[in-house]
Amino acid sequence: MEVVELLHMNKGAGETSYAKNSKVQSKIISITKTVIEEAIIELLCKNLPESMGIADLGCSSGPNTLTVISEIIDIIYSKCSNLGCPTPELRICLNDLYSNDFNDVFGSLPAFYNKLKEEKGTDFGQCFITGGPGSFYGRLFPRKSMHFVHSSSSLHWLSQVPAGLDSKASTAINKGRIYISKTSPQSVLDSYMLQFQKDFSLFLKSRSDEIVPGGCMVLSFTGRKSMDPTAIESCHQWELLAQALMNMVSEGLVPEEKVDTFSAPYYGPCAEELELEVQKEGSFIMDRLEAFEIDWDGGVDMPNTINGTLSSGQRVAKTIRAVIESMLESHFGRDIMDDLFQRHADLVDKHLAKTRTKYTNLVIHLVRKG
């Protein structure tokens, strides 16, 4: 699977769009705001540059994209006002894969700039916002051009399906499953772990070239508290989706080999795995690492104008569909998507009626050595 080409959030503003189904990601951003604020204030207290490079990696599109940037700008403006010094020139780059809906992002910038002028006044420094398409598993920016890098709900996506598990593999070794599960062979767990190690190491190496000494990153992504990659917090959501697919297989709606040859390019690491990769790469100091839980549906209601509020299972299914439908559609075809996610919603409802499983999110603050 060519993740760079296929992975993108559902575009537009329709019922299955990411713009209308990203409240979980919004809540994650809200929870990590304190970490972002403390990291930026610490950075500015050590060195206030005349021109400050800022990047949001995996920015996507929709309301969350400029919310993050607005919060970062507010933090910088407030700190500079307290210090009695002018706000530095801000060079802000919004990064995501090539298939991201950058047109939507750029279309919202005029209103964003106008609001910035109204709230901050004409004395606020220059702010240049650009788009930078490309994979963050590689270089994106000139050397030593960035002071602060942020990424939320993105780094759990791998650069590719692990070796031996993609659709071109001669033998399916994870039959009936689309991710790690309790019954997956050890070789599947090993392949996912190895791909994560390669990707995260490359991510750190690429950012170490781009971030100035003393600059920093705040990264948050789905992970797990347990060191066991088959723990329910890490993989049960994928198991429910696989179960929905296998139910369709049993009814002759999906060929079984289609399920056997699909593997999610995803990995939710534990804190120990992150710490090890940071230590091995060696360019960053881990200043902070925290874990927090969030409900699968974000703990918020999403209105449905026809049937009142949606069930938890429907909210979860719509959130996941908005993120991964592009990958599923390319492999299974568009025609089964509505049926698949309705089945998935029903399975989620049944699961949540028994136990209130939550996502584990990890947030880390890394400071560039130097």
CSV table of C-alpha atoms in Angstrom, one decimal, residues 22-232:
chain,number,residue,atom,x,y,z
A,22,SER,CA,-12.9,15.2,14.1
A,23,LYS,CA,-14.1,16.0,17.6
A,24,VAL,CA,-11.9,13.3,19.1
A,25,GLN,CA,-8.8,14.9,17.5
A,26,SER,CA,-10.0,18.3,18.7
A,27,LYS,CA,-10.3,17.1,22.2
A,28,ILE,CA,-6.8,15.7,22.1
A,29,ILE,CA,-5.5,19.1,20.9
A,30,SER,CA,-7.3,20.7,23.8
A,31,ILE,CA,-5.9,18.3,26.4
A,32,THR,CA,-2.3,18.9,25.2
A,33,LYS,CA,-2.6,22.7,25.0
A,34,THR,CA,-0.9,23.0,28.4
A,35,VAL,CA,2.1,21.0,27.2
A,36,ILE,CA,2.4,23.2,24.1
A,37,GLU,CA,2.1,26.4,26.1
A,38,GLU,CA,4.8,25.4,28.6
A,39,ALA,CA,7.1,24.2,25.8
A,40,ILE,CA,6.8,27.5,23.8
A,41,ILE,CA,7.2,29.7,26.9
A,42,GLU,CA,10.3,27.8,27.9
A,43,LEU,CA,11.7,28.2,24.4
A,44,LEU,CA,11.0,31.9,24.3
A,45,CYS,CA,12.6,32.5,27.7
A,46,LYS,CA,15.8,30.9,26.5
A,47,ASN,CA,16.0,32.7,23.2
A,48,LEU,CA,13.6,35.1,21.5
A,49,PRO,CA,14.4,35.0,17.7
A,50,GLU,CA,13.7,37.8,15.3
A,51,SER,CA,12.2,35.2,12.9
A,52,MET,CA,10.6,32.1,14.3
A,53,GLY,CA,10.0,28.9,12.3
A,54,ILE,CA,7.0,26.8,13.3
A,55,ALA,CA,5.6,23.7,11.7
A,56,ASP,CA,2.4,21.6,12.2
A,57,LEU,CA,3.0,18.1,10.8
A,58,GLY,CA,0.0,16.2,9.8
A,59,CYS,CA,-2.2,19.3,9.8
A,60,SER,CA,-5.0,17.8,7.8
A,61,SER,CA,-7.9,20.2,6.9
A,62,GLY,CA,-11.1,21.4,8.6
A,63,PRO,CA,-11.5,23.3,11.9
A,64,ASN,CA,-8.7,21.7,13.8
A,65,THR,CA,-6.0,22.9,11.4
A,66,LEU,CA,-6.0,26.6,12.1
A,67,THR,CA,-7.1,26.1,15.7
A,68,VAL,CA,-3.7,24.7,16.6
A,69,ILE,CA,-1.9,27.5,14.8
A,70,SER,CA,-4.1,30.1,16.4
A,71,GLU,CA,-3.3,28.7,19.9
A,72,ILE,CA,0.4,28.8,19.1
A,73,ILE,CA,0.2,32.4,17.9
A,74,ASP,CA,-1.8,33.4,21.0
A,75,ILE,CA,0.9,31.8,23.3
A,76,ILE,CA,3.7,33.7,21.6
A,77,TYR,CA,1.8,37.0,21.5
A,78,SER,CA,0.9,36.8,25.2
A,79,LYS,CA,4.5,35.9,26.3
A,80,CYS,CA,6.0,38.7,24.2
A,81,SER,CA,3.5,41.2,25.5
A,82,ASN,CA,4.4,40.1,29.1
A,83,LEU,CA,8.1,40.6,28.2
A,84,GLY,CA,7.4,44.0,26.7
A,85,CYS,CA,9.1,43.0,23.4
A,86,PRO,CA,7.8,42.8,19.8
A,87,THR,CA,6.4,39.5,18.5
A,88,PRO,CA,8.9,37.8,16.2
A,89,GLU,CA,8.2,37.3,12.5
A,90,LEU,CA,6.4,34.0,12.3
A,91,ARG,CA,7.1,31.5,9.5
A,92,ILE,CA,4.4,28.9,9.8
A,93,CYS,CA,4.3,25.8,7.6
A,94,LEU,CA,1.3,23.5,7.5
A,95,ASN,CA,2.4,20.0,6.5
A,96,ASP,CA,0.5,16.9,5.4
A,97,LEU,CA,0.7,14.3,2.6
A,98,TYR,CA,0.2,15.4,-1.0
A,99,SER,CA,-3.5,14.2,-1.1
A,100,ASN,CA,-4.5,16.5,1.8
A,101,ASP,CA,-7.2,19.0,1.1
A,102,PHE,CA,-4.9,22.0,1.0
A,103,ASN,CA,-7.4,24.0,-1.0
A,104,ASP,CA,-9.7,24.0,1.9
A,105,VAL,CA,-6.9,25.1,4.2
A,106,PHE,CA,-5.8,27.9,1.9
A,107,GLY,CA,-9.4,29.0,1.4
A,108,SER,CA,-9.8,29.7,5.1
A,109,LEU,CA,-6.6,31.8,5.4
A,110,PRO,CA,-8.1,35.2,4.5
A,111,ALA,CA,-10.6,35.1,7.3
A,112,PHE,CA,-7.9,33.8,9.6
A,113,TYR,CA,-5.6,36.7,8.8
A,114,ASN,CA,-8.4,39.2,9.3
A,115,LYS,CA,-9.3,37.8,12.7
A,116,LEU,CA,-5.6,37.9,13.6
A,117,LYS,CA,-5.5,41.7,12.8
A,118,GLU,CA,-8.7,42.4,14.7
A,119,GLU,CA,-7.5,40.6,17.8
A,120,LYS,CA,-3.8,41.5,17.8
A,121,GLY,CA,-3.9,44.9,16.2
A,122,THR,CA,-1.7,46.3,13.4
A,123,ASP,CA,1.4,46.2,15.7
A,124,PHE,CA,1.5,42.4,15.6
A,125,GLY,CA,4.5,41.1,13.7
A,126,GLN,CA,4.5,39.6,10.3
A,127,CYS,CA,2.9,36.1,10.0
A,128,PHE,CA,3.6,34.0,6.9
A,129,ILE,CA,1.6,30.7,6.6
A,130,THR,CA,2.6,28.3,3.8
A,131,GLY,CA,1.7,24.7,2.9
A,132,GLY,CA,4.4,22.0,2.8
A,133,PRO,CA,3.2,18.8,1.3
A,134,GLY,CA,5.2,15.6,1.8
A,135,SER,CA,5.9,12.8,4.2
A,136,PHE,CA,7.4,13.7,7.6
A,137,TYR,CA,9.3,10.5,7.4
A,138,GLY,CA,12.1,12.4,5.6
A,139,ARG,CA,13.3,16.0,5.3
A,140,LEU,CA,10.7,18.8,4.8
A,141,PHE,CA,12.5,22.0,5.7
A,142,PRO,CA,16.0,23.7,5.3
A,143,ARG,CA,18.6,23.0,7.9
A,144,LYS,CA,18.2,24.8,11.2
A,145,SER,CA,15.1,26.7,10.0
A,146,MET,CA,12.6,25.5,12.7
A,147,HIS,CA,12.2,26.6,16.3
A,148,PHE,CA,9.0,24.8,17.3
A,149,VAL,CA,7.4,21.7,15.6
A,150,HIS,CA,4.0,20.3,16.6
A,151,SER,CA,2.2,17.2,15.5
A,152,SER,CA,-1.1,15.7,16.8
A,153,SER,CA,-2.9,12.5,15.9
A,154,SER,CA,-0.5,11.7,13.1
A,155,LEU,CA,2.6,9.8,14.1
A,156,HIS,CA,0.8,6.6,14.8
A,157,TRP,CA,0.6,6.2,11.0
A,158,LEU,CA,3.5,4.4,9.5
A,159,SER,CA,5.2,5.2,6.2
A,160,GLN,CA,4.2,1.9,4.8
A,161,VAL,CA,2.6,-1.4,5.6
A,162,PRO,CA,5.2,-3.6,7.4
A,163,ALA,CA,7.3,-5.8,5.1
A,164,GLY,CA,5.6,-9.2,4.4
A,165,LEU,CA,2.2,-7.9,5.3
A,166,ASP,CA,1.2,-5.9,2.3
A,167,SER,CA,-1.1,-7.0,-0.5
A,168,LYS,CA,1.8,-8.2,-2.6
A,169,ALA,CA,3.0,-10.7,0.0
A,170,SER,CA,3.0,-14.3,-1.4
A,171,THR,CA,1.5,-15.8,1.7
A,172,ALA,CA,-1.1,-14.2,4.1
A,173,ILE,CA,0.3,-14.6,7.6
A,174,ASN,CA,-2.3,-12.6,9.5
A,175,LYS,CA,-5.5,-14.2,8.0
A,176,GLY,CA,-8.8,-12.7,9.0
A,177,ARG,CA,-7.2,-9.7,10.7
A,178,ILE,CA,-6.1,-6.2,9.5
A,179,TYR,CA,-3.8,-5.3,12.4
A,180,ILE,CA,-2.1,-6.9,15.4
A,181,SER,CA,-4.4,-9.1,17.5
A,182,LYS,CA,-4.1,-11.6,20.3
A,183,THR,CA,-4.0,-14.4,17.8
A,184,SER,CA,-1.5,-12.8,15.4
A,185,PRO,CA,1.8,-14.8,14.9
A,186,GLN,CA,4.8,-13.3,16.6
A,187,SER,CA,6.2,-12.4,13.1
A,188,VAL,CA,3.4,-10.0,12.6
A,189,LEU,CA,4.2,-8.2,15.9
A,190,ASP,CA,7.9,-8.1,15.0
A,191,SER,CA,7.2,-6.6,11.6
A,192,TYR,CA,5.1,-3.8,13.0
A,193,MET,CA,7.6,-3.1,15.7
A,194,LEU,CA,10.5,-3.0,13.2
A,195,GLN,CA,8.6,-0.6,10.9
A,196,PHE,CA,7.8,1.7,13.8
A,197,GLN,CA,11.4,1.8,14.8
A,198,LYS,CA,12.6,2.6,11.3
A,199,ASP,CA,10.0,5.3,10.8
A,200,PHE,CA,10.3,7.0,14.2
A,201,SER,CA,14.1,7.0,14.0
A,202,LEU,CA,13.9,8.6,10.5
A,203,PHE,CA,11.4,11.2,11.8
A,204,LEU,CA,13.8,12.2,14.6
A,205,LYS,CA,16.8,12.3,12.4
A,206,SER,CA,15.0,14.5,9.8
A,207,ARG,CA,13.8,16.9,12.5
A,208,SER,CA,17.2,17.1,14.1
A,209,ASP,CA,18.6,18.5,10.9
A,210,GLU,CA,15.8,21.1,10.6
A,211,ILE,CA,15.4,22.3,14.2
A,212,VAL,CA,17.8,24.8,15.7
A,213,PRO,CA,19.7,23.8,18.9
A,214,GLY,CA,17.4,24.5,21.8
A,215,GLY,CA,14.3,24.3,19.6
A,216,CYS,CA,11.7,21.8,20.5
A,217,MET,CA,8.8,19.5,19.4
A,218,VAL,CA,5.5,18.6,21.1
A,219,LEU,CA,4.1,15.4,19.6
A,220,SER,CA,0.9,13.6,20.5
A,221,PHE,CA,-0.4,10.4,19.1
A,222,THR,CA,-2.3,7.3,19.9
A,223,GLY,CA,-0.3,4.7,21.8
A,224,ARG,CA,-0.7,2.4,24.7
A,225,LYS,CA,0.2,2.1,28.4
A,226,SER,CA,1.0,-1.6,28.3
A,227,MET,CA,4.2,-2.9,26.8
A,228,ASP,CA,2.0,-5.6,25.2
A,229,PRO,CA,1.1,-4.6,21.6
A,230,THR,CA,-1.9,-6.9,21.6
A,231,ALA,CA,-3.5,-5.1,24.6
A,232,ILE,CA,-7.1,-4.2,24.1
